[in-house]
Amino acid sequence: MAELRTGMIFDPIQQVSLVPQVKEFFLARQPILDRNQNLVGYELLFRRVGTRPGNAVEDLRGAASIIAHTSELGMKSVMGNAAGFFNVDYATLMSDIVSFLPCEKVVFEIPQTIKITAELIRRISDMVGAGYKFALDDVIIFSDYIRPLLPLIEFVKVDTSVMTRADLSTLTSQFKEANKLLVAEKVETIEQFRNCAELGFDYFQGYYFAKPVILSGKKLTSSQAAILQLMALVVRDAENAVIEHRIKKEASLFLSLLRLVNTPAMGVAKNINSISEALLVLGRRQLRQWLQIQLYMGPDTDPASASPLLLLATTRGKFLELVARKLKPANKSIADTAFTVGTMSLLDTLFSQPMTTILEQIILGKEVREALLHRTGFYGDLLKLSEYVEKPGEASQLLPPLLLELNLPSESLYALQLEAFEWSNSLLPSYREA
């Protein structure tokens, strides 16, 4: 790796004074997808609870917070196998803190307004030589000012929310001629995704993939219908023999369950060769979670790719479970129910059906139904909390009253989020093997 020349040294010993305390922050992890809807990366954003829209912590201290804590925890815990996109400013780029992250896993985003100096060009050139990648961020115009950076830039991120289709078309043509990969930012609907795809964008950042598109007359696959039936049996606390009989009718589920309980992560000393043994090993709680996750996998899921909807659903489920466990530690069933609410909150998107139609096929308690349909009650508040931290922006202002209502300290958010990210990322390989 090429030696990096730096203008400022980052001393880990001074991290406490340089980096703001994380207790007042939460971490927004915004997904970046390719044209085939596969997850390729996340942009990580630190946000202070209660700040106004756009008041991001983007100075040296904020950027240092993200990089320092991500490197300390390990990229895989936060990002899984996806790449990490990090906002950096001039001072951060010139410091040694950027070398804390592995070059093969990160993309540094440079604001279009950065002061371009000969020193900056040398610094970025050295980092590119060492294997780091760079993106030009929040671009809305192709200007001569950025030309000195272009040979060193691989990605160009465009804020599509403030541009007309004609302007976007002109901009994409200009950067495509310069052989740059284009990332459409703030893509919130399927229509926006399709529009940007037609214009030639390569990647798409936003939560458009989580928005339900209702298709009248769409039928569930046989596998999905079978999983819902099994979930209904588990909710009714049916005997294992009844559940076993239903699983055996679905060959794919039969094999998946046996493979799951025989993975090293289950810690079983002997091979499990029957469904009856598998059900005993799993127990009802893990069986219910396995079924909920299986809904998002489907028979055509590519084991080599990450489904953004699956990752979002499992992260939501775990986050809600952790929050519920912290707020009501004496009642384990509340945490289990919270996990169900989180994972099932995206079924309308998965099935392209109204949530009311889906809930007709499985018996759930009134509190769960009210949470999924109307975001009301205790579980509804937990679900809103997850949705707020997923998309900061204006929603970050809604966090303080909700945290107050839940009696959840704001300093708890960051740690609970990280635990949910790590659980979701580490869990998926086992379920893919299953």
Tab-separated table of C-alpha atoms in Angstrom:
chain	number	residue	atom	x	y	z
A	1	MET	CA	0.000	0.000	0.000
A	2	ALA	CA	1.352	3.425	-0.906
A	3	GLU	CA	2.485	5.621	1.966
A	4	LEU	CA	-0.024	8.382	2.689
A	5	ARG	CA	1.191	11.916	3.250
A	6	THR	CA	-0.873	13.719	5.862
A	7	GLY	CA	-1.162	17.245	7.130
A	8	MET	CA	-2.801	16.396	10.457
A	9	ILE	CA	-2.208	13.469	12.767
A	10	PHE	CA	-5.173	11.766	14.422
A	11	ASP	CA	-4.194	10.528	17.858
A	12	PRO	CA	-6.477	7.738	19.154
A	13	ILE	CA	-5.486	8.712	22.687
A	14	GLN	CA	-7.150	12.066	22.110
A	15	GLN	CA	-10.293	10.458	20.678
A	16	VAL	CA	-12.411	11.424	23.685
A	17	SER	CA	-11.690	15.123	23.243
A	18	LEU	CA	-11.792	15.090	19.435
A	19	VAL	CA	-14.888	13.005	18.918
A	20	PRO	CA	-18.256	14.044	20.375
A	21	GLN	CA	-19.816	11.700	22.864
A	22	VAL	CA	-22.177	9.330	21.058
A	23	LYS	CA	-24.891	9.443	23.700
A	24	GLU	CA	-26.723	12.290	21.965
A	25	PHE	CA	-26.527	10.732	18.510
A	26	PHE	CA	-28.086	8.026	16.434
A	27	LEU	CA	-26.701	6.408	13.307
A	28	ALA	CA	-28.613	6.569	10.045
A	29	ARG	CA	-27.618	3.763	7.688
A	30	GLN	CA	-28.993	4.621	4.255
A	31	PRO	CA	-28.925	1.762	1.714
A	32	ILE	CA	-27.400	2.055	-1.764
A	33	LEU	CA	-28.680	-0.455	-4.342
A	34	ASP	CA	-27.617	-1.394	-7.848
A	35	ARG	CA	-29.912	-1.641	-10.883
A	36	ASN	CA	-30.859	-5.220	-9.933
A	37	GLN	CA	-31.987	-4.133	-6.445
A	38	ASN	CA	-29.019	-5.767	-4.735
A	39	LEU	CA	-27.490	-4.001	-1.761
A	40	VAL	CA	-23.995	-2.713	-2.543
A	41	GLY	CA	-23.388	-0.215	0.239
A	42	TYR	CA	-24.624	2.086	2.979
A	43	GLU	CA	-24.002	5.735	3.589
A	44	LEU	CA	-23.401	6.243	7.297
A	45	LEU	CA	-24.678	9.470	8.830
A	46	PHE	CA	-24.345	10.593	12.420
A	47	ARG	CA	-27.278	12.704	13.582
A	48	ARG	CA	-27.922	14.460	16.867
A	49	VAL	CA	-31.343	13.788	18.376
A	50	GLY	CA	-33.594	16.815	17.930
A	51	THR	CA	-31.593	18.800	15.370
A	52	ARG	CA	-33.233	20.718	12.561
A	53	PRO	CA	-33.360	19.194	9.052
A	54	GLY	CA	-30.047	19.438	7.281
A	55	ASN	CA	-28.093	20.237	10.446
A	56	ALA	CA	-25.783	17.272	9.959
A	57	VAL	CA	-22.629	16.717	11.942
A	58	GLU	CA	-20.357	17.010	8.932
A	59	ASP	CA	-17.331	18.809	10.358
A	60	LEU	CA	-14.116	17.131	11.467
A	61	ARG	CA	-15.595	16.073	14.790
A	62	GLY	CA	-18.674	14.509	13.189
A	63	ALA	CA	-16.782	12.691	10.458
A	64	ALA	CA	-14.235	11.537	13.022
A	65	SER	CA	-17.061	10.132	15.167
A	66	ILE	CA	-18.360	7.906	12.398
A	67	ILE	CA	-14.952	6.712	11.271
A	68	ALA	CA	-13.557	6.158	14.752
A	69	HIS	CA	-16.544	4.233	16.044
A	70	THR	CA	-16.978	2.211	12.870
A	71	SER	CA	-13.310	1.220	12.842
A	72	GLU	CA	-13.435	0.389	16.540
A	73	LEU	CA	-16.472	-1.858	16.164
A	74	GLY	CA	-15.317	-3.381	12.896
A	75	MET	CA	-16.816	-2.669	9.491
A	76	LYS	CA	-18.534	-6.041	9.319
A	77	SER	CA	-20.534	-5.424	12.481
A	78	VAL	CA	-22.085	-2.262	11.062
A	79	MET	CA	-22.007	-2.890	7.310
A	80	GLY	CA	-21.992	-6.656	6.818
A	81	ASN	CA	-20.571	-7.347	3.365
A	82	ALA	CA	-21.660	-3.967	1.970
A	83	ALA	CA	-19.354	-1.024	1.318
A	84	GLY	CA	-19.424	2.041	3.552
A	85	PHE	CA	-19.871	5.541	2.140
A	86	PHE	CA	-18.542	8.248	4.495
A	87	ASN	CA	-18.892	12.027	4.269
A	88	VAL	CA	-15.559	13.747	4.813
A	89	ASP	CA	-14.430	17.361	4.830
A	90	TYR	CA	-11.057	18.929	4.057
A	91	ALA	CA	-9.671	18.592	7.571
A	92	THR	CA	-10.740	14.959	7.888
A	93	LEU	CA	-9.146	14.020	4.580
A	94	MET	CA	-5.880	15.625	5.623
A	95	SER	CA	-5.801	13.704	8.923
A	96	ASP	CA	-4.688	10.139	9.619
A	97	ILE	CA	-8.117	9.061	10.825
A	98	VAL	CA	-9.178	8.022	7.314
A	99	SER	CA	-6.559	5.261	7.317
A	100	PHE	CA	-8.424	3.568	10.166
A	101	LEU	CA	-10.843	2.108	7.623
A	102	PRO	CA	-9.977	-0.675	5.131
A	103	CYS	CA	-9.545	0.711	1.623
A	104	GLU	CA	-11.439	-2.158	-0.003
A	105	LYS	CA	-14.580	-1.475	2.027
A	106	VAL	CA	-15.018	2.303	1.938
A	107	VAL	CA	-15.873	5.185	-0.363
A	108	PHE	CA	-15.133	8.707	0.870
A	109	GLU	CA	-17.656	11.339	-0.227
A	110	ILE	CA	-16.250	14.771	-0.988
A	111	PRO	CA	-18.665	17.720	-0.961
A	112	GLN	CA	-18.826	19.643	-4.217
A	113	THR	CA	-18.119	22.816	-2.212
A	114	ILE	CA	-14.773	21.583	-0.843
A	115	LYS	CA	-11.814	23.934	-1.231
A	116	ILE	CA	-9.680	22.406	-3.986
A	117	THR	CA	-5.996	22.965	-3.337
A	118	ALA	CA	-2.800	21.411	-4.644
A	119	GLU	CA	-2.375	19.824	-1.202
A	120	LEU	CA	-5.832	18.244	-1.380
A	121	ILE	CA	-5.197	16.871	-4.865
A	122	ARG	CA	-1.924	15.299	-3.706
A	123	ARG	CA	-3.623	13.811	-0.664
A	124	ILE	CA	-6.487	12.242	-2.617
A	125	SER	CA	-4.055	11.021	-5.267
A	126	ASP	CA	-1.989	9.262	-2.591
A	127	MET	CA	-5.122	7.665	-1.149
A	128	VAL	CA	-6.301	6.485	-4.560
A	129	GLY	CA	-2.869	4.956	-5.050
A	130	ALA	CA	-3.312	3.181	-1.735
A	131	GLY	CA	-6.623	1.691	-2.933
A	132	TYR	CA	-9.212	4.116	-1.568
A	133	LYS	CA	-12.211	5.224	-3.637
A	134	PHE	CA	-13.883	8.609	-3.766
A	135	ALA	CA	-17.268	10.045	-4.655
A	136	LEU	CA	-18.237	13.616	-5.433
A	137	ASP	CA	-21.291	14.353	-3.305
A	138	ASP	CA	-24.469	16.420	-3.799
A	139	VAL	CA	-23.677	17.350	-7.375
A	140	ILE	CA	-26.260	19.445	-9.222
A	141	ILE	CA	-24.079	20.943	-11.963
A	142	PHE	CA	-21.061	19.957	-14.054
A	143	SER	CA	-18.679	22.866	-13.385
A	144	ASP	CA	-15.106	23.664	-14.319
A	145	TYR	CA	-14.384	24.034	-10.610
A	146	ILE	CA	-14.528	20.252	-10.048
A	147	ARG	CA	-12.503	19.256	-13.127
A	148	PRO	CA	-9.199	18.904	-11.203
A	149	LEU	CA	-10.862	16.248	-9.008
A	150	LEU	CA	-12.503	14.230	-11.783
A	151	PRO	CA	-9.542	11.965	-12.646
A	152	LEU	CA	-9.484	10.833	-8.995
A	153	ILE	CA	-13.247	10.363	-8.583
A	154	GLU	CA	-15.013	7.056	-9.266
A	155	PHE	CA	-18.570	7.913	-8.170
A	156	VAL	CA	-20.737	10.995	-8.618
A	157	LYS	CA	-23.719	11.340	-6.278
A	158	VAL	CA	-26.603	13.462	-7.543
A	159	ASP	CA	-29.417	14.918	-5.430
A	160	THR	CA	-32.299	13.963	-7.714
A	161	SER	CA	-34.940	15.596	-5.505
A	162	VAL	CA	-34.030	19.137	-6.587
A	163	MET	CA	-33.578	18.594	-10.327
A	164	THR	CA	-35.854	18.336	-13.348
A	165	ARG	CA	-35.662	15.338	-15.656
A	166	ALA	CA	-34.134	17.530	-18.378
A	167	ASP	CA	-31.387	18.760	-16.038
A	168	LEU	CA	-30.736	15.230	-14.818
A	169	SER	CA	-30.464	14.005	-18.398
A	170	THR	CA	-27.881	16.666	-19.228
A	171	LEU	CA	-25.887	15.987	-16.058
A	172	THR	CA	-25.834	12.210	-16.512
A	173	SER	CA	-24.627	12.562	-20.105
A	174	GLN	CA	-21.773	14.802	-19.032
A	175	PHE	CA	-20.549	12.507	-16.272
A	176	LYS	CA	-21.049	9.360	-18.328
A	177	GLU	CA	-18.755	10.865	-20.961
A	178	ALA	CA	-16.223	11.233	-18.152
A	179	ASN	CA	-16.685	7.493	-17.317
A	180	LYS	CA	-18.073	8.079	-13.833
A	181	LEU	CA	-20.466	5.815	-11.947
A	182	LEU	CA	-23.632	7.708	-11.037
A	183	VAL	CA	-25.488	7.407	-7.730
A	184	ALA	CA	-29.014	8.839	-7.505
A	185	GLU	CA	-29.635	10.194	-3.999
A	186	LYS	CA	-32.985	10.654	-2.230
A	187	VAL	CA	-34.818	8.085	-4.317
A	188	GLU	CA	-38.020	7.507	-2.347
A	189	THR	CA	-40.465	5.992	-4.856
A	190	ILE	CA	-40.419	3.276	-7.489
A	191	GLU	CA	-41.273	5.922	-10.092
A	192	GLN	CA	-38.153	7.909	-9.149
A	193	PHE	CA	-36.048	4.759	-9.367
A	194	ARG	CA	-37.365	3.908	-12.823
A	195	ASN	CA	-36.852	7.463	-14.024
A	196	CYS	CA	-33.245	7.521	-12.824
A	197	ALA	CA	-32.574	4.056	-14.229
A	198	GLU	CA	-33.801	5.199	-17.648
A	199	LEU	CA	-31.436	8.159	-17.461
A	200	GLY	CA	-28.457	5.867	-16.893
A	201	PHE	CA	-27.816	5.976	-13.149
A	202	ASP	CA	-25.854	2.991	-11.859
A	203	TYR	CA	-26.776	3.081	-8.167
A	204	PHE	CA	-29.721	4.328	-6.116
A	205	GLN	CA	-29.812	5.592	-2.532
A	206	GLY	CA	-33.077	5.753	-0.624
A	207	TYR	CA	-35.936	3.720	0.785
A	208	TYR	CA	-37.960	3.305	-2.395
A	209	PHE	CA	-37.549	-0.490	-2.137
A	210	ALA	CA	-39.436	-0.470	1.185
A	211	LYS	CA	-42.512	1.361	-0.132
A	212	PRO	CA	-45.464	-0.933	-0.897
A	213	VAL	CA	-46.690	-1.030	-4.481
A	214	ILE	CA	-50.119	-2.643	-4.318
A	215	LEU	CA	-50.881	-5.014	-7.192
A	216	SER	CA	-54.514	-6.079	-7.410
A	217	GLY	CA	-55.040	-9.774	-7.797
A	218	LYS	CA	-51.482	-10.745	-6.888
A	219	LYS	CA	-51.292	-14.206	-5.325
A	220	LEU	CA	-48.875	-15.387	-2.691
A	221	THR	CA	-46.455	-18.101	-3.733
A	222	SER	CA	-47.126	-21.565	-2.355
A	223	SER	CA	-44.075	-21.220	-0.129
A	224	GLN	CA	-45.237	-17.881	1.291
A	225	ALA	CA	-48.738	-19.235	1.899
A	226	ALA	CA	-47.276	-22.263	3.666
A	227	ILE	CA	-45.133	-20.054	5.925
A	228	LEU	CA	-48.140	-17.933	6.873
A	229	GLN	CA	-50.068	-21.107	7.719
A	230	LEU	CA	-47.182	-22.302	9.865
A	231	MET	CA	-46.979	-18.937	11.599
A	232	ALA	CA	-50.689	-19.208	12.373
A	233	LEU	CA	-50.111	-22.658	13.910
A	234	VAL	CA	-47.290	-21.285	16.074
A	235	VAL	CA	-49.440	-18.344	17.217
A	236	ARG	CA	-52.212	-20.784	18.176
A	237	ASP	CA	-49.598	-22.844	20.075
A	238	ALA	CA	-50.352	-25.961	18.045
A	239	GLU	CA	-48.597	-29.172	19.022
A	240	ASN	CA	-45.244	-29.982	17.450
A	241	ALA	CA	-46.720	-32.962	15.634
A	242	VAL	CA	-49.153	-30.688	13.762
A	243	ILE	CA	-46.406	-28.225	12.849
A	244	GLU	CA	-44.101	-31.058	11.785
A	245	HIS	CA	-46.808	-32.492	9.513
A	246	ARG	CA	-47.260	-29.111	7.795
A	247	ILE	CA	-43.521	-28.526	7.322
A	248	LYS	CA	-43.103	-31.923	5.701
A	249	LYS	CA	-45.510	-30.863	2.954
A	250	GLU	CA	-43.036	-28.185	1.860
A	251	ALA	CA	-39.791	-29.796	0.724
A	252	SER	CA	-37.851	-26.516	0.630
A	253	LEU	CA	-38.852	-25.608	4.182
A	254	PHE	CA	-38.152	-29.154	5.345
A	255	LEU	CA	-34.575	-29.030	4.020
A	256	SER	CA	-33.981	-25.431	5.116
A	257	LEU	CA	-34.967	-26.177	8.697
A	258	LEU	CA	-32.723	-29.242	8.897
A	259	ARG	CA	-29.773	-27.321	7.463
A	260	LEU	CA	-30.363	-24.463	9.896
A	261	VAL	CA	-30.315	-26.583	13.057
A	262	ASN	CA	-27.179	-28.364	11.826
A	263	THR	CA	-25.157	-25.161	11.375
A	264	PRO	CA	-22.326	-24.573	13.877
A	265	ALA	CA	-24.095	-21.429	15.125
A	266	MET	CA	-26.814	-23.588	16.715
A	267	GLY	CA	-24.233	-25.293	18.930
A	268	VAL	CA	-25.801	-28.757	18.645
A	269	ALA	CA	-23.387	-31.582	19.476
A	270	LYS	CA	-24.965	-34.171	17.162
A	271	ASN	CA	-26.533	-34.094	13.727
A	272	ILE	CA	-30.282	-33.458	13.670
A	273	ASN	CA	-31.991	-35.678	11.129
A	274	SER	CA	-35.709	-35.175	11.776
A	275	ILE	CA	-38.150	-32.285	11.934
A	276	SER	CA	-39.337	-33.362	15.374
A	277	GLU	CA	-35.787	-33.060	16.743
A	278	ALA	CA	-35.304	-29.749	14.920
A	279	LEU	CA	-38.427	-28.282	16.523
A	280	LEU	CA	-37.204	-29.285	19.965
A	281	VAL	CA	-33.777	-27.724	19.330
A	282	LEU	CA	-35.206	-24.468	18.025
A	283	GLY	CA	-38.020	-23.916	20.480
A	284	ARG	CA	-41.086	-21.813	19.660
A	285	ARG	CA	-39.376	-18.424	19.896
A	286	GLN	CA	-36.626	-19.226	17.382
A	287	LEU	CA	-39.066	-21.128	15.177
A	288	ARG	CA	-41.295	-18.062	14.958
A	289	GLN	CA	-38.340	-15.829	14.106
A	290	TRP	CA	-37.075	-18.306	11.505
A	291	LEU	CA	-40.476	-18.386	9.805
A	292	GLN	CA	-40.733	-14.592	9.742
A	293	ILE	CA	-37.299	-14.299	8.136
A	294	GLN	CA	-38.050	-17.090	5.650
A	295	LEU	CA	-40.926	-14.995	4.290
A	296	TYR	CA	-38.422	-12.468	2.958
A	297	MET	CA	-36.051	-15.010	1.455
A	298	GLY	CA	-38.128	-16.821	-1.137
A	299	PRO	CA	-37.040	-19.712	-3.367
A	300	ASP	CA	-35.287	-17.415	-5.861
A	301	THR	CA	-33.133	-15.517	-3.375
A	302	ASP	CA	-29.540	-15.365	-4.557
A	303	PRO	CA	-27.351	-16.483	-1.647
A	304	ALA	CA	-24.497	-14.333	-2.958
A	305	SER	CA	-26.489	-11.104	-2.813
A	306	ALA	CA	-28.032	-9.197	0.047
A	307	SER	CA	-31.755	-8.489	-0.104
A	308	PRO	CA	-32.250	-4.940	1.215
A	309	LEU	CA	-35.812	-5.732	2.313
A	310	LEU	CA	-34.642	-8.785	4.248
A	311	LEU	CA	-31.868	-6.799	5.935
A	312	LEU	CA	-34.229	-3.964	6.819
A	313	ALA	CA	-36.880	-6.330	8.199
A	314	THR	CA	-34.450	-8.278	10.379
A	315	THR	CA	-32.789	-5.092	11.633
A	316	ARG	CA	-36.174	-3.592	12.502
A	317	GLY	CA	-37.241	-6.747	14.273
A	318	LYS	CA	-34.109	-6.948	16.382
A	319	PHE	CA	-34.094	-3.221	17.158
A	320	LEU	CA	-37.701	-3.334	18.385
A	321	GLU	CA	-36.936	-6.433	20.442
A	322	LEU	CA	-33.929	-4.774	22.081
A	323	VAL	CA	-35.826	-1.574	22.872
A	324	ALA	CA	-38.739	-3.544	24.332
A	325	ARG	CA	-36.350	-5.640	26.407
A	326	LYS	CA	-34.747	-2.484	27.805
A	327	LEU	CA	-38.066	-0.816	28.594
A	328	LYS	CA	-39.836	-3.884	29.976
A	329	PRO	CA	-37.119	-6.325	31.081
A	330	ALA	CA	-39.423	-8.356	33.302
A	331	ASN	CA	-41.692	-9.478	30.442
A	332	LYS	CA	-39.842	-11.529	27.802
A	333	SER	CA	-42.969	-12.070	25.705
A	334	ILE	CA	-43.215	-8.318	25.028
A	335	ALA	CA	-39.760	-8.362	23.416
A	336	ASP	CA	-40.744	-11.385	21.306
A	337	THR	CA	-43.894	-9.600	20.151
A	338	ALA	CA	-41.870	-6.483	19.313
A	339	PHE	CA	-39.622	-8.585	17.063
A	340	THR	CA	-42.720	-9.839	15.246
A	341	VAL	CA	-44.012	-6.310	14.722
A	342	GLY	CA	-40.686	-5.183	13.286
A	343	THR	CA	-40.222	-8.054	10.854
A	344	MET	CA	-43.840	-8.081	9.720
A	345	SER	CA	-44.005	-4.321	9.153
A	346	LEU	CA	-42.715	-4.734	5.590
A	347	LEU	CA	-44.962	-7.592	4.485
A	348	ASP	CA	-47.171	-5.251	2.461
A	349	THR	CA	-44.110	-4.318	0.412
A	350	LEU	CA	-42.975	-7.934	0.136
A	351	PHE	CA	-46.366	-9.241	-0.994
A	352	SER	CA	-47.553	-6.129	-2.895
A	353	GLN	CA	-50.801	-6.420	-0.962
A	354	PRO	CA	-52.506	-4.175	1.615
A	355	MET	CA	-51.528	-5.006	5.186
A	356	THR	CA	-55.205	-5.569	5.982
A	357	THR	CA	-55.331	-8.366	3.389
A	358	ILE	CA	-52.205	-10.001	4.795
A	359	LEU	CA	-53.477	-9.865	8.372
A	360	GLU	CA	-56.639	-11.685	7.323
A	361	GLN	CA	-54.468	-14.746	6.738
A	362	ILE	CA	-52.913	-14.932	10.184
A	363	ILE	CA	-54.357	-14.395	13.641
A	364	LEU	CA	-52.473	-11.740	15.599
A	365	GLY	CA	-53.298	-9.858	18.775
A	366	LYS	CA	-55.096	-6.522	18.649
A	367	GLU	CA	-52.030	-4.576	19.784
A	368	VAL	CA	-49.918	-6.048	16.984
A	369	ARG	CA	-52.593	-5.364	14.374
A	370	GLU	CA	-53.006	-1.761	15.546
A	371	ALA	CA	-49.244	-1.263	15.403
A	372	LEU	CA	-48.940	-2.651	11.872
A	373	LEU	CA	-52.000	-0.882	10.508
A	374	HIS	CA	-51.988	2.445	12.345
A	375	ARG	CA	-48.651	2.748	14.227
A	376	THR	CA	-50.565	3.131	17.496
A	377	GLY	CA	-50.049	1.735	20.987
A	378	PHE	CA	-46.770	0.668	22.579
A	379	TYR	CA	-45.668	-1.479	19.639
A	380	GLY	CA	-46.727	1.214	17.190
A	381	ASP	CA	-44.476	3.685	19.019
A	382	LEU	CA	-41.583	1.244	18.791
A	383	LEU	CA	-42.179	0.864	15.058
A	384	LYS	CA	-42.256	4.639	14.575
A	385	LEU	CA	-39.000	4.894	16.495
A	386	SER	CA	-37.336	2.470	14.090
A	387	GLU	CA	-38.707	4.299	11.064
A	388	TYR	CA	-37.470	7.644	12.386
A	389	VAL	CA	-33.887	6.499	12.925
A	390	GLU	CA	-33.831	4.807	9.516
A	391	LYS	CA	-34.533	8.108	7.791
A	392	PRO	CA	-33.242	11.030	9.858
A	393	GLY	CA	-33.999	14.324	8.083
A	394	GLU	CA	-37.111	15.963	9.464
A	395	ALA	CA	-38.005	12.829	11.422
A	396	SER	CA	-35.090	13.421	13.793
A	397	GLN	CA	-37.104	16.285	15.303
A	398	LEU	CA	-39.876	13.832	16.128
A	399	LEU	CA	-37.561	11.661	18.206
A	400	PRO	CA	-37.430	13.715	21.442
A	401	PRO	CA	-41.188	13.609	22.207
A	402	LEU	CA	-41.365	9.939	21.243
A	403	LEU	CA	-38.362	9.051	23.396
A	404	LEU	CA	-39.940	10.985	26.247
A	405	GLU	CA	-43.235	9.122	25.815
A	406	LEU	CA	-41.437	5.771	25.803
A	407	ASN	CA	-39.194	6.853	28.693
A	408	LEU	CA	-36.206	5.749	26.625
A	409	PRO	CA	-32.974	7.742	27.175
A	410	SER	CA	-31.573	9.134	23.936
A	411	GLU	CA	-28.132	7.812	24.850
A	412	SER	CA	-29.496	4.265	24.502
A	413	LEU	CA	-30.292	4.595	20.793
A	414	TYR	CA	-26.787	4.288	19.389
A	415	ALA	CA	-25.868	1.107	21.274
A	416	LEU	CA	-29.199	-0.574	20.490
A	417	GLN	CA	-28.869	0.280	16.803
A	418	LEU	CA	-25.372	-1.155	16.583
A	419	GLU	CA	-26.454	-4.378	18.275
A	420	ALA	CA	-29.349	-4.709	15.824
A	421	PHE	CA	-27.066	-4.057	12.827
A	422	GLU	CA	-24.557	-6.639	14.009
A	423	TRP	CA	-27.234	-9.253	14.732
A	424	SER	CA	-28.873	-8.835	11.329
A	425	ASN	CA	-25.570	-8.921	9.447
A	426	SER	CA	-24.224	-11.946	11.302
A	427	LEU	CA	-27.483	-13.882	11.145
A	428	LEU	CA	-28.053	-13.807	7.405
A	429	PRO	CA	-25.270	-16.187	6.334
A	430	SER	CA	-26.759	-18.909	8.550
A	431	TYR	CA	-30.229	-18.388	7.108
A	432	ARG	CA	-28.849	-18.357	3.563
A	433	GLU	CA	-27.059	-21.626	4.236
A	434	ALA	CA	-30.336	-22.957	5.564
